[in-house]
mmCIF file of C-alpha atoms in Angstrom:
data_model
loop_
_atom_site.group_PDB
_atom_site.id
_atom_site.type_symbol
_atom_site.label_atom_id
_atom_site.label_comp_id
_atom_site.label_asym_id
_atom_site.label_seq_id
_atom_site.Cartn_x
_atom_site.Cartn_y
_atom_site.Cartn_z
ATOM 1 C CA MET A 1 -6.129 -1.044 -21.280
ATOM 2 C CA TYR A 2 -3.191 -3.454 -21.243
ATOM 3 C CA GLU A 3 -4.232 -5.065 -17.973
ATOM 4 C CA GLU A 4 -7.774 -5.716 -19.162
ATOM 5 C CA ASP A 5 -6.383 -7.662 -22.121
ATOM 6 C CA GLY A 6 -4.043 -9.704 -19.897
ATOM 7 C CA ARG A 7 -1.017 -7.971 -21.384
ATOM 8 C CA HIS A 8 0.652 -7.458 -18.003
ATOM 9 C CA ARG A 9 4.247 -7.384 -19.275
ATOM 10 C CA GLU A 10 3.356 -4.543 -21.662
ATOM 11 C CA ALA A 11 1.523 -2.695 -18.879
ATOM 12 C CA ALA A 12 4.556 -2.997 -16.605
ATOM 13 C CA GLU A 13 6.910 -1.747 -19.327
ATOM 14 C CA TYR A 14 4.638 1.168 -20.203
ATOM 15 C CA ALA A 15 4.208 2.209 -16.563
ATOM 16 C CA GLU A 16 7.953 2.027 -15.871
ATOM 17 C CA ARG A 17 8.702 4.063 -18.995
ATOM 18 C CA SER A 18 6.127 6.725 -18.069
ATOM 19 C CA ILE A 19 7.685 7.072 -14.609
ATOM 20 C CA ARG A 20 11.097 7.550 -16.143
ATOM 21 C CA ASP A 21 10.140 9.839 -19.010
ATOM 22 C CA GLU A 22 7.105 11.928 -18.123
ATOM 23 C CA GLY A 23 8.075 14.243 -15.260
ATOM 24 C CA LEU A 24 4.609 13.823 -13.726
ATOM 25 C CA SER A 25 3.056 15.614 -10.754
ATOM 26 C CA PRO A 26 3.329 13.790 -7.406
ATOM 27 C CA PHE A 27 -0.119 12.203 -7.588
ATOM 28 C CA ASP A 28 0.041 11.470 -11.299
ATOM 29 C CA GLY A 29 3.521 10.075 -10.751
ATOM 30 C CA PHE A 30 2.198 7.714 -8.095
ATOM 31 C CA MET A 31 -0.386 6.117 -10.368
ATOM 32 C CA PRO A 32 2.055 4.481 -12.828
ATOM 33 C CA TYR A 33 3.654 2.722 -9.857
ATOM 34 C CA ARG A 34 0.269 1.228 -8.983
ATOM 35 C CA ILE A 35 -0.196 0.058 -12.577
ATOM 36 C CA TRP A 36 3.361 -1.272 -12.736
ATOM 37 C CA PHE A 37 2.950 -3.105 -9.433
ATOM 38 C CA LYS A 38 -0.421 -4.640 -10.386
ATOM 39 C CA ALA A 39 1.062 -5.856 -13.660
ATOM 40 C CA VAL A 40 4.136 -7.528 -12.148
ATOM 41 C CA LYS A 41 1.967 -8.941 -9.342
ATOM 42 C CA ALA A 42 -0.250 -10.578 -11.976
ATOM 43 C CA LEU A 43 2.904 -12.066 -13.495
ATOM 44 C CA GLY A 44 3.873 -13.459 -10.066
ATOM 45 C CA ASP A 45 7.390 -12.002 -10.184
ATOM 46 C CA GLU A 46 8.264 -11.346 -6.519
ATOM 47 C CA ALA A 47 11.703 -9.912 -7.324
ATOM 48 C CA GLU A 48 10.133 -7.409 -9.719
ATOM 49 C CA MET A 49 7.373 -6.612 -7.202
ATOM 50 C CA ARG A 50 10.056 -5.805 -4.632
ATOM 51 C CA ARG A 51 11.901 -3.600 -7.119
ATOM 52 C CA VAL A 52 8.730 -1.615 -7.894
ATOM 53 C CA LEU A 53 7.878 -1.220 -4.200
ATOM 54 C CA GLU A 54 11.406 -0.164 -3.254
ATOM 55 C CA GLN A 55 11.396 2.470 -5.982
ATOM 56 C CA GLY A 56 7.890 3.567 -4.961
ATOM 57 C CA ILE A 57 8.925 3.931 -1.315
ATOM 58 C CA ARG A 58 11.995 5.887 -2.372
ATOM 59 C CA ASP A 59 9.992 8.234 -4.623
ATOM 60 C CA PHE A 60 6.815 8.448 -2.487
ATOM 61 C CA PRO A 61 7.873 7.773 1.117
ATOM 62 C CA ASN A 62 4.604 9.097 2.582
ATOM 63 C CA MET A 63 2.220 6.865 0.625
ATOM 64 C CA PRO A 64 0.954 3.934 2.712
ATOM 65 C CA ASP A 65 0.226 1.704 -0.296
ATOM 66 C CA PHE A 66 3.786 0.603 -0.970
ATOM 67 C CA TYR A 67 4.428 -0.354 2.651
ATOM 68 C CA ALA A 68 1.160 -2.305 2.759
ATOM 69 C CA GLU A 69 1.948 -4.223 -0.423
ATOM 70 C CA TYR A 70 5.415 -5.074 0.866
ATOM 71 C CA GLY A 71 3.841 -6.330 4.094
ATOM 72 C CA VAL A 72 1.378 -8.460 2.140
ATOM 73 C CA ILE A 73 4.192 -10.081 0.146
ATOM 74 C CA HIS A 74 5.878 -11.149 3.385
ATOM 75 C CA TYR A 75 2.589 -12.067 5.093
ATOM 76 C CA ASN A 76 1.484 -14.300 2.214
ATOM 77 C CA ALA A 77 4.885 -16.014 2.303
ATOM 78 C CA GLU A 78 4.378 -16.571 6.069
ATOM 79 C CA ARG A 79 7.295 -14.273 6.933
ATOM 80 C CA ASN A 80 5.396 -12.456 9.672
ATOM 81 C CA ASP A 81 8.514 -11.086 11.342
ATOM 82 C CA GLU A 82 9.262 -9.270 8.077
ATOM 83 C CA ALA A 83 5.633 -8.337 7.379
ATOM 84 C CA LEU A 84 4.895 -6.653 10.713
ATOM 85 C CA PRO A 85 7.287 -3.674 10.349
ATOM 86 C CA TYR A 86 5.795 -2.875 6.927
ATOM 87 C CA PHE A 87 2.246 -3.096 8.269
ATOM 88 C CA LEU A 88 3.127 -0.846 11.210
ATOM 89 C CA GLN A 89 4.688 1.653 8.802
ATOM 90 C CA THR A 90 1.512 1.449 6.728
ATOM 91 C CA GLU A 91 -0.503 2.392 9.808
ATOM 92 C CA GLU A 92 1.858 5.281 10.604
ATOM 93 C CA LYS A 93 1.751 6.617 7.020
ATOM 94 C CA TYR A 94 -2.023 6.251 6.949
ATOM 95 C CA ASN A 95 -2.494 8.038 10.282
ATOM 96 C CA ASN A 96 -0.253 10.920 9.195
ATOM 97 C CA PHE A 97 -1.442 11.035 5.590
ATOM 98 C CA GLU A 98 -3.400 14.283 5.701
ATOM 99 C CA LYS A 99 -0.601 16.088 7.509
ATOM 100 C CA LEU A 100 2.099 14.729 5.162
ATOM 101 C CA ASN A 101 0.043 15.110 1.962
ATOM 102 C CA PRO A 102 -2.184 18.159 2.501
ATOM 103 C CA ARG A 103 -3.478 18.343 -1.074
ATOM 104 C CA GLU A 104 -4.135 14.637 -1.568
ATOM 105 C CA PHE A 105 -7.250 12.620 -0.823
ATOM 106 C CA ASN A 106 -6.510 9.547 1.294
ATOM 107 C CA ARG A 107 -7.560 6.765 -1.043
ATOM 108 C CA PHE A 108 -6.219 4.152 1.358
ATOM 109 C CA LEU A 109 -9.083 4.321 3.872
ATOM 110 C CA HIS A 110 -10.871 1.197 2.597
ATOM 111 C CA LYS A 111 -7.738 -0.969 2.937
ATOM 112 C CA MET A 112 -7.040 -0.358 6.612
ATOM 113 C CA PRO A 113 -9.388 -3.067 7.981
ATOM 114 C CA ILE A 114 -7.351 -5.646 6.057
ATOM 115 C CA ILE A 115 -4.069 -4.230 7.380
ATOM 116 C CA TYR A 116 -5.385 -4.200 10.949
ATOM 117 C CA SER A 117 -6.590 -7.792 10.546
ATOM 118 C CA CYS A 118 -3.145 -8.925 9.369
ATOM 119 C CA ILE A 119 -1.447 -7.136 12.260
ATOM 120 C CA ALA A 120 -3.891 -8.732 14.721
ATOM 121 C CA ASP A 121 -3.226 -12.177 13.228
ATOM 122 C CA ILE A 122 0.539 -11.696 13.538
ATOM 123 C CA TYR A 123 0.278 -10.629 17.176
ATOM 124 C CA ALA A 124 -2.121 -13.488 17.960
ATOM 125 C CA GLU A 125 0.232 -16.011 16.377
ATOM 126 C CA ALA A 126 3.080 -14.565 18.452
ATOM 127 C CA GLY A 127 0.963 -14.994 21.602
ATOM 128 C CA ASP A 128 0.451 -11.286 22.288
ATOM 129 C CA GLU A 129 -3.299 -11.382 22.837
ATOM 130 C CA ALA A 130 -3.491 -7.809 24.176
ATOM 131 C CA LYS A 131 -2.041 -6.334 20.982
ATOM 132 C CA ALA A 132 -4.099 -8.720 18.862
ATOM 133 C CA ALA A 133 -7.275 -7.550 20.619
ATOM 134 C CA ALA A 134 -6.295 -3.888 20.199
ATOM 135 C CA TYR A 135 -5.856 -4.377 16.449
ATOM 136 C CA ARG A 136 -9.117 -6.329 16.162
ATOM 137 C CA GLU A 137 -10.802 -3.284 17.711
ATOM 138 C CA LYS A 138 -9.066 -0.982 15.212
ATOM 139 C CA GLU A 139 -10.241 -3.310 12.448
ATOM 140 C CA ARG A 140 -13.825 -3.151 13.747
ATOM 141 C CA LYS A 141 -13.754 0.656 13.904
ATOM 142 C CA ALA A 142 -12.162 0.971 10.464
ATOM 143 C CA LYS A 143 -15.012 -1.051 8.948
ATOM 144 C CA GLN A 144 -17.560 1.486 10.165
ATOM 145 C CA PRO A 145 -18.528 4.283 7.772
ATOM 146 C CA PRO A 146 -16.696 7.538 8.509
ATOM 147 C CA LYS A 147 -18.633 10.095 10.503
ATOM 148 C CA ALA A 148 -19.481 13.337 8.772
ATOM 149 C CA LYS A 149 -17.480 16.307 9.983
ATOM 150 C CA LYS A 150 -19.490 19.005 11.711
ATOM 151 C CA GLN A 151 -19.688 22.274 9.830
ATOM 152 C CA GLU A 152 -18.853 25.336 11.869
#
């Protein structure tokens, strides 16, 4: 509601307050962080974005989203040496998501091609063509629709 009206500061304040006051379930608790982050991102406040992500990583260490967003901040600022560890952690959290979060649906699936593309770009810029090619292949595979699981 607040975001749609361009009232990002109010959205950020409301989301932060709900995190602090509500005692929400793990998944419900994760969502205010997303709202809070989107709001401060719209305001362009990198220091506040970092604060939200650091708190999100502390409270939800198995969610790939926060690591990915932190990587994107560094990547967009052309700090690839700082971006890469966050992107690699994103991949690790994504790959282990179902094991680490057995009752949660992995909503991050659609973002992995972008993450793989960024990782490939970083490796290519560093001159590691083998790793760049490996991540381009992961990107290609991640863009394909998931295969249906066979019923037994």
